[in-house]
Short mmCIF file of C-alpha atoms in Angstrom, two decimals:
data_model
loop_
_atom_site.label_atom_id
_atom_site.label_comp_id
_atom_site.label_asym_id
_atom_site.label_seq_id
_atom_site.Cartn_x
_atom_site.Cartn_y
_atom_site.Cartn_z
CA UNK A 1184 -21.16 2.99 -28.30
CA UNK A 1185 -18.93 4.35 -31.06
CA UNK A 1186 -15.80 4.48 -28.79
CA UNK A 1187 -16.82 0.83 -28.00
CA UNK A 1188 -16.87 -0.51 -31.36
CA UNK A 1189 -13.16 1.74 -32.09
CA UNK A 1190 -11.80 -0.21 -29.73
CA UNK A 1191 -12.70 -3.46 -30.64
CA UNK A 1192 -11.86 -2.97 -34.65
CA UNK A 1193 -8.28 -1.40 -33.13
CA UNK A 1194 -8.10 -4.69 -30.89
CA UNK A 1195 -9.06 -6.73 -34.21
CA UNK A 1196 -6.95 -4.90 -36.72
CA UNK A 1197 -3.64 -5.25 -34.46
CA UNK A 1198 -4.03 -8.88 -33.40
CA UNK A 1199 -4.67 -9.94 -37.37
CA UNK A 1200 -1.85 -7.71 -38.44
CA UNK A 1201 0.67 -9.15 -35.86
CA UNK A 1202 -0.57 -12.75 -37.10
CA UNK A 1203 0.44 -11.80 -40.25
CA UNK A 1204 4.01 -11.09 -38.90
CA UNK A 1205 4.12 -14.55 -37.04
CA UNK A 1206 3.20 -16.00 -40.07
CA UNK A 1207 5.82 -14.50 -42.12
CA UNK A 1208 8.31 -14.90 -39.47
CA UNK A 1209 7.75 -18.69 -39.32
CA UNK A 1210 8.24 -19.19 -43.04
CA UNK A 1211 11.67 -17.42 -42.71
CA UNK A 1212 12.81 -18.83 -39.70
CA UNK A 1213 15.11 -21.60 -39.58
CA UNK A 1214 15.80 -24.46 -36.65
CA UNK A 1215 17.71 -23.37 -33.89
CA UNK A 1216 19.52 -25.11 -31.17
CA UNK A 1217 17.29 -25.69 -28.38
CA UNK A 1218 18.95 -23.53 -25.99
CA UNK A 1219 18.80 -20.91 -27.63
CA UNK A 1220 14.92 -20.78 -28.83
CA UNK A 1221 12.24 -19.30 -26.54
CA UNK A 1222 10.09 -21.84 -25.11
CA UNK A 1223 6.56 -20.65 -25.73
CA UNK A 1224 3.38 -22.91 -24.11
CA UNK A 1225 0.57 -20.76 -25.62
CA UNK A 1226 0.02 -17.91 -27.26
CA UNK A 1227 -3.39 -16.72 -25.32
CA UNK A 1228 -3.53 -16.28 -21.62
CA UNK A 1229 -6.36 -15.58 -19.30
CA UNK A 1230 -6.55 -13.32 -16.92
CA UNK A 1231 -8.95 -13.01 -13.85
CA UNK A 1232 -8.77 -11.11 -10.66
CA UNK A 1233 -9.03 -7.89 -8.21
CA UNK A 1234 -7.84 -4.35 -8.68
CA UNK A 1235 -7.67 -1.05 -6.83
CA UNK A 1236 -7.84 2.09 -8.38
CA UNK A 1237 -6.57 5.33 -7.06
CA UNK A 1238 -8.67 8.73 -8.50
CA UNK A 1239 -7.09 11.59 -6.22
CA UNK A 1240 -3.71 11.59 -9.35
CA UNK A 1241 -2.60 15.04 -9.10
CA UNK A 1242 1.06 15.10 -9.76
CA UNK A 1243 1.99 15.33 -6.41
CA UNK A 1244 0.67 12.03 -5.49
CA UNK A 1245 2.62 9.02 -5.80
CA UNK A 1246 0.20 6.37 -6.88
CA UNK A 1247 -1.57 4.92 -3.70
CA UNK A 1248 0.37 7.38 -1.19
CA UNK A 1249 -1.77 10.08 -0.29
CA UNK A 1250 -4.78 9.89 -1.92
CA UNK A 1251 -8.11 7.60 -1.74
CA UNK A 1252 -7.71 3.86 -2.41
CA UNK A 1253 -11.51 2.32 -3.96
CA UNK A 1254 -12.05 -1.45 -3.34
CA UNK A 1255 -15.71 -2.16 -4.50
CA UNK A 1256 -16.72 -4.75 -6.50
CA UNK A 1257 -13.21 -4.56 -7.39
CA UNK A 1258 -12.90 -7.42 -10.34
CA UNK A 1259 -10.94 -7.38 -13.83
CA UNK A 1260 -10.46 -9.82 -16.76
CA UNK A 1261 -7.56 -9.36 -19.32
CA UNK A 1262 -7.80 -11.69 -23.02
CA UNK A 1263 -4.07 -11.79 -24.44
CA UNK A 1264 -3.00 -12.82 -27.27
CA UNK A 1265 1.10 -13.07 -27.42
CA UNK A 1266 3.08 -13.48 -30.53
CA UNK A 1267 6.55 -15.05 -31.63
CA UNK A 1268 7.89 -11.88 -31.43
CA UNK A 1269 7.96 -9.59 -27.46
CA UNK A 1270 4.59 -8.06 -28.43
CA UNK A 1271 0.64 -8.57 -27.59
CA UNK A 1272 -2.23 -7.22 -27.60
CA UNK A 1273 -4.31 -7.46 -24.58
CA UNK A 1274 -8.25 -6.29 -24.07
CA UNK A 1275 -9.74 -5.89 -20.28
CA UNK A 1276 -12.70 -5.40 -18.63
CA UNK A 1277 -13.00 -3.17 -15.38
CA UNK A 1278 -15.57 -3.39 -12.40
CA UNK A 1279 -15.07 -1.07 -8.88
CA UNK A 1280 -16.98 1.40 -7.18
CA UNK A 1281 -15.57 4.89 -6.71
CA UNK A 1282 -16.44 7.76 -4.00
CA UNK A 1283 -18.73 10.18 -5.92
CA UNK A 1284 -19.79 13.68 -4.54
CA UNK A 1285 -22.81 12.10 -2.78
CA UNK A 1286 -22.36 8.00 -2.83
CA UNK A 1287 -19.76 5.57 -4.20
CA UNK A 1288 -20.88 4.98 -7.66
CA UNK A 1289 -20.15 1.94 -10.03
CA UNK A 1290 -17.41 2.26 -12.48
CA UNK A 1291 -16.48 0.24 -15.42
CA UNK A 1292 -14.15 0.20 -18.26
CA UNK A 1293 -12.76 -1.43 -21.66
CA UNK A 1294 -9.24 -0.74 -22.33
CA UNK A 1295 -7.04 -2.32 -25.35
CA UNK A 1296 -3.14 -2.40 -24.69
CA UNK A 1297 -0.21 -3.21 -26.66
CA UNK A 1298 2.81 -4.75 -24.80
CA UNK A 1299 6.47 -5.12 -25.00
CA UNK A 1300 8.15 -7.81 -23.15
CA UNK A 1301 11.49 -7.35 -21.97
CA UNK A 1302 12.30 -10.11 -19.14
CA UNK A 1303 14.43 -11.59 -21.52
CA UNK A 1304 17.23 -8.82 -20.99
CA UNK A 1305 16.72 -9.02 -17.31
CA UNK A 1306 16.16 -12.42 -16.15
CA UNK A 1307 17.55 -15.63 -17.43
CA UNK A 1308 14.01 -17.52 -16.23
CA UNK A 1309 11.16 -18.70 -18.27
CA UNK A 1310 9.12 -18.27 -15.21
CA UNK A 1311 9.38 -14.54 -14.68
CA UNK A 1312 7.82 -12.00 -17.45
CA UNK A 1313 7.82 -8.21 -17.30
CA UNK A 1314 6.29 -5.63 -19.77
CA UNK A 1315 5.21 -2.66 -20.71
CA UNK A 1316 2.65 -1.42 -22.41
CA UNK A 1317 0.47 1.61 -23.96
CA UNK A 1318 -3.03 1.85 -24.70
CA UNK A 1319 -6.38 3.29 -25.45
CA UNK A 1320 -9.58 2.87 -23.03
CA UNK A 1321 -13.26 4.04 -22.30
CA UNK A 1322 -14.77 4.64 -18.95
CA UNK A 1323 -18.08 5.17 -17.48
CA UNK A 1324 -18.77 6.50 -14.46
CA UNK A 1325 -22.11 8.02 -13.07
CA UNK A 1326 -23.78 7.76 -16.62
CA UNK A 1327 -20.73 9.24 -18.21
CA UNK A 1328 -17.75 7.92 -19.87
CA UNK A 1329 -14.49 9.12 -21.09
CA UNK A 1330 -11.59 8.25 -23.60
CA UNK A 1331 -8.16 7.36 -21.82
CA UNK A 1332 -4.32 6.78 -22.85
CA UNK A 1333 -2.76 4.24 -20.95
CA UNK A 1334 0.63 3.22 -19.63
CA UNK A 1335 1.38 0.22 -17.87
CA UNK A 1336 4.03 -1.97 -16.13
CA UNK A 1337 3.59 -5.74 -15.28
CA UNK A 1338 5.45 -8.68 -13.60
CA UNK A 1339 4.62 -12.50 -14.09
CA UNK A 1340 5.79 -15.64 -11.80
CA UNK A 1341 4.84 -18.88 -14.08
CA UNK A 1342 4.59 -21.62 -10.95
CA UNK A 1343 3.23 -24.24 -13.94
CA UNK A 1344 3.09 -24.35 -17.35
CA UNK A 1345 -0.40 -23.45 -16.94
CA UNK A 1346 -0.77 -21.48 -14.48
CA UNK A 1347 0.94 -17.87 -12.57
CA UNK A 1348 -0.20 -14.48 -10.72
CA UNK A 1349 0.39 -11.34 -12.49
CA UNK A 1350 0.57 -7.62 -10.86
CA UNK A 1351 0.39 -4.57 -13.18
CA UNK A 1352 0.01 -0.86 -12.35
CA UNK A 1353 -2.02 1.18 -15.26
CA UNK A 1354 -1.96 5.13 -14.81
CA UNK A 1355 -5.31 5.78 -17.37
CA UNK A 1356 -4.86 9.75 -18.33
CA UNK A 1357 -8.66 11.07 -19.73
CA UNK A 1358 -8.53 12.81 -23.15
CA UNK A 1359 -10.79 15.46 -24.29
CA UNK A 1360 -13.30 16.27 -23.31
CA UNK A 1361 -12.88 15.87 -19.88
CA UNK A 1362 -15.41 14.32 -17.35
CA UNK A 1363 -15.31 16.71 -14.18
CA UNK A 1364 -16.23 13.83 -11.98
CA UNK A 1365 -13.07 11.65 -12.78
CA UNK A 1366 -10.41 12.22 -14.71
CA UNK A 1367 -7.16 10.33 -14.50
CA UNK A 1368 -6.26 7.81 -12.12
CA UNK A 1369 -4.25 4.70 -11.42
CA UNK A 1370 -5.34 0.87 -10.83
CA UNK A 1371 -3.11 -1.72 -9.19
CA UNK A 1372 -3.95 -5.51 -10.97
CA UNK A 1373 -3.38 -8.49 -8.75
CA UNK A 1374 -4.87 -11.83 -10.28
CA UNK A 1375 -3.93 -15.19 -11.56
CA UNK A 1376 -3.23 -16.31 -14.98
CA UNK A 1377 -4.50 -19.46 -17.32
CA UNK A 1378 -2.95 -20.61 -20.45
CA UNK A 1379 -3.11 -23.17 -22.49
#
């Protein structure tokens, strides 16, 4: 419960302080020609659909290549808020079913990220969006759960000004003290986005 709360006064205390930023930058900003200023819809998107996670990550393994893919009750939801600047912060909420030593068991996580988007320096598109991003995240699996670090990648195809599909790989790494029953392992996001 403890890790639980952590996570959402770390999700709380970096949204408000990169508020504060967009605030400031907006009093210091002046008008721009249009070309040149980022068109921005909204600044919170929606998130819902399907994963799969991968839990056989030894190094050798290339995520999804080699070891076993889980696709059970396989359902996320991702809350971001973006600001004026390339950063957000996102929070998510996990669902899938993993092979245990006996049965497939239910698995479920909360993980808060902080991304950097960089499409601007690769596409010339207000449609497309990539990031990256790092994070912190609990898990609980068989009546256990563990702390993770987080690393992520992401695309985005905008196909309205409200809506797009998003795909994002997250390699979750478990920090001490280990659960012997799962430790790291990689999920592969597929869903479609909302915004305002």
């Amino acid at each position: 419960m403890k890790s639980i709360f952590f996570i959402g006064m770390l999700f709380l205390t970096t949204s408000f302080a990169f508020a504060q930023i967009d605030k400031q930058e907006k009093s210091n900003t002046t008008i721009v020609a249009s070309q040149s200023v980022r068109k921005q819809v909204s600044n919170t998107t929606i998130t819902l659909g399907l994963n799969l996670i991968s839990d056989d990550c030894n190094v050798k393994y290339v995520p999804f290549i080699g070891g076993s893919i889980n696709f059970k009750t396989p359902f996320f939801i991702t809350a971001e808020r973006r600001f004026k600047s390339d950063f957000s912060t996102s929070l998510s909420l996990t669902t899938n079913q993993l092979e245990a030593k006996t049965s497939d068991k239910f698995y479920k996580s909360v993980d808060v990220n902080e991304q950097y988007y960089f499409n601007r320096y690769l596409f010339n598109s207000e449609k497309i969006e990539t990031y990256i991003g790092l994070g912190i995240g609990r898990y609980f699996f068989e009546n256990k759960g563990n702390n993770t670090f987080n690393g992520s990648v992401a695309a985005r195809y905008w196909f309205s000004n409200h809506y797009g599909v998003s795909t994002q790989l997250i390699g979750k790494f478990a920090l001490p003290p280990l659960n012997l029953d799962l430790n790291n392992l990689y999920q592969l996001n597929i869903g479609l986005v909302w915004r305002k």
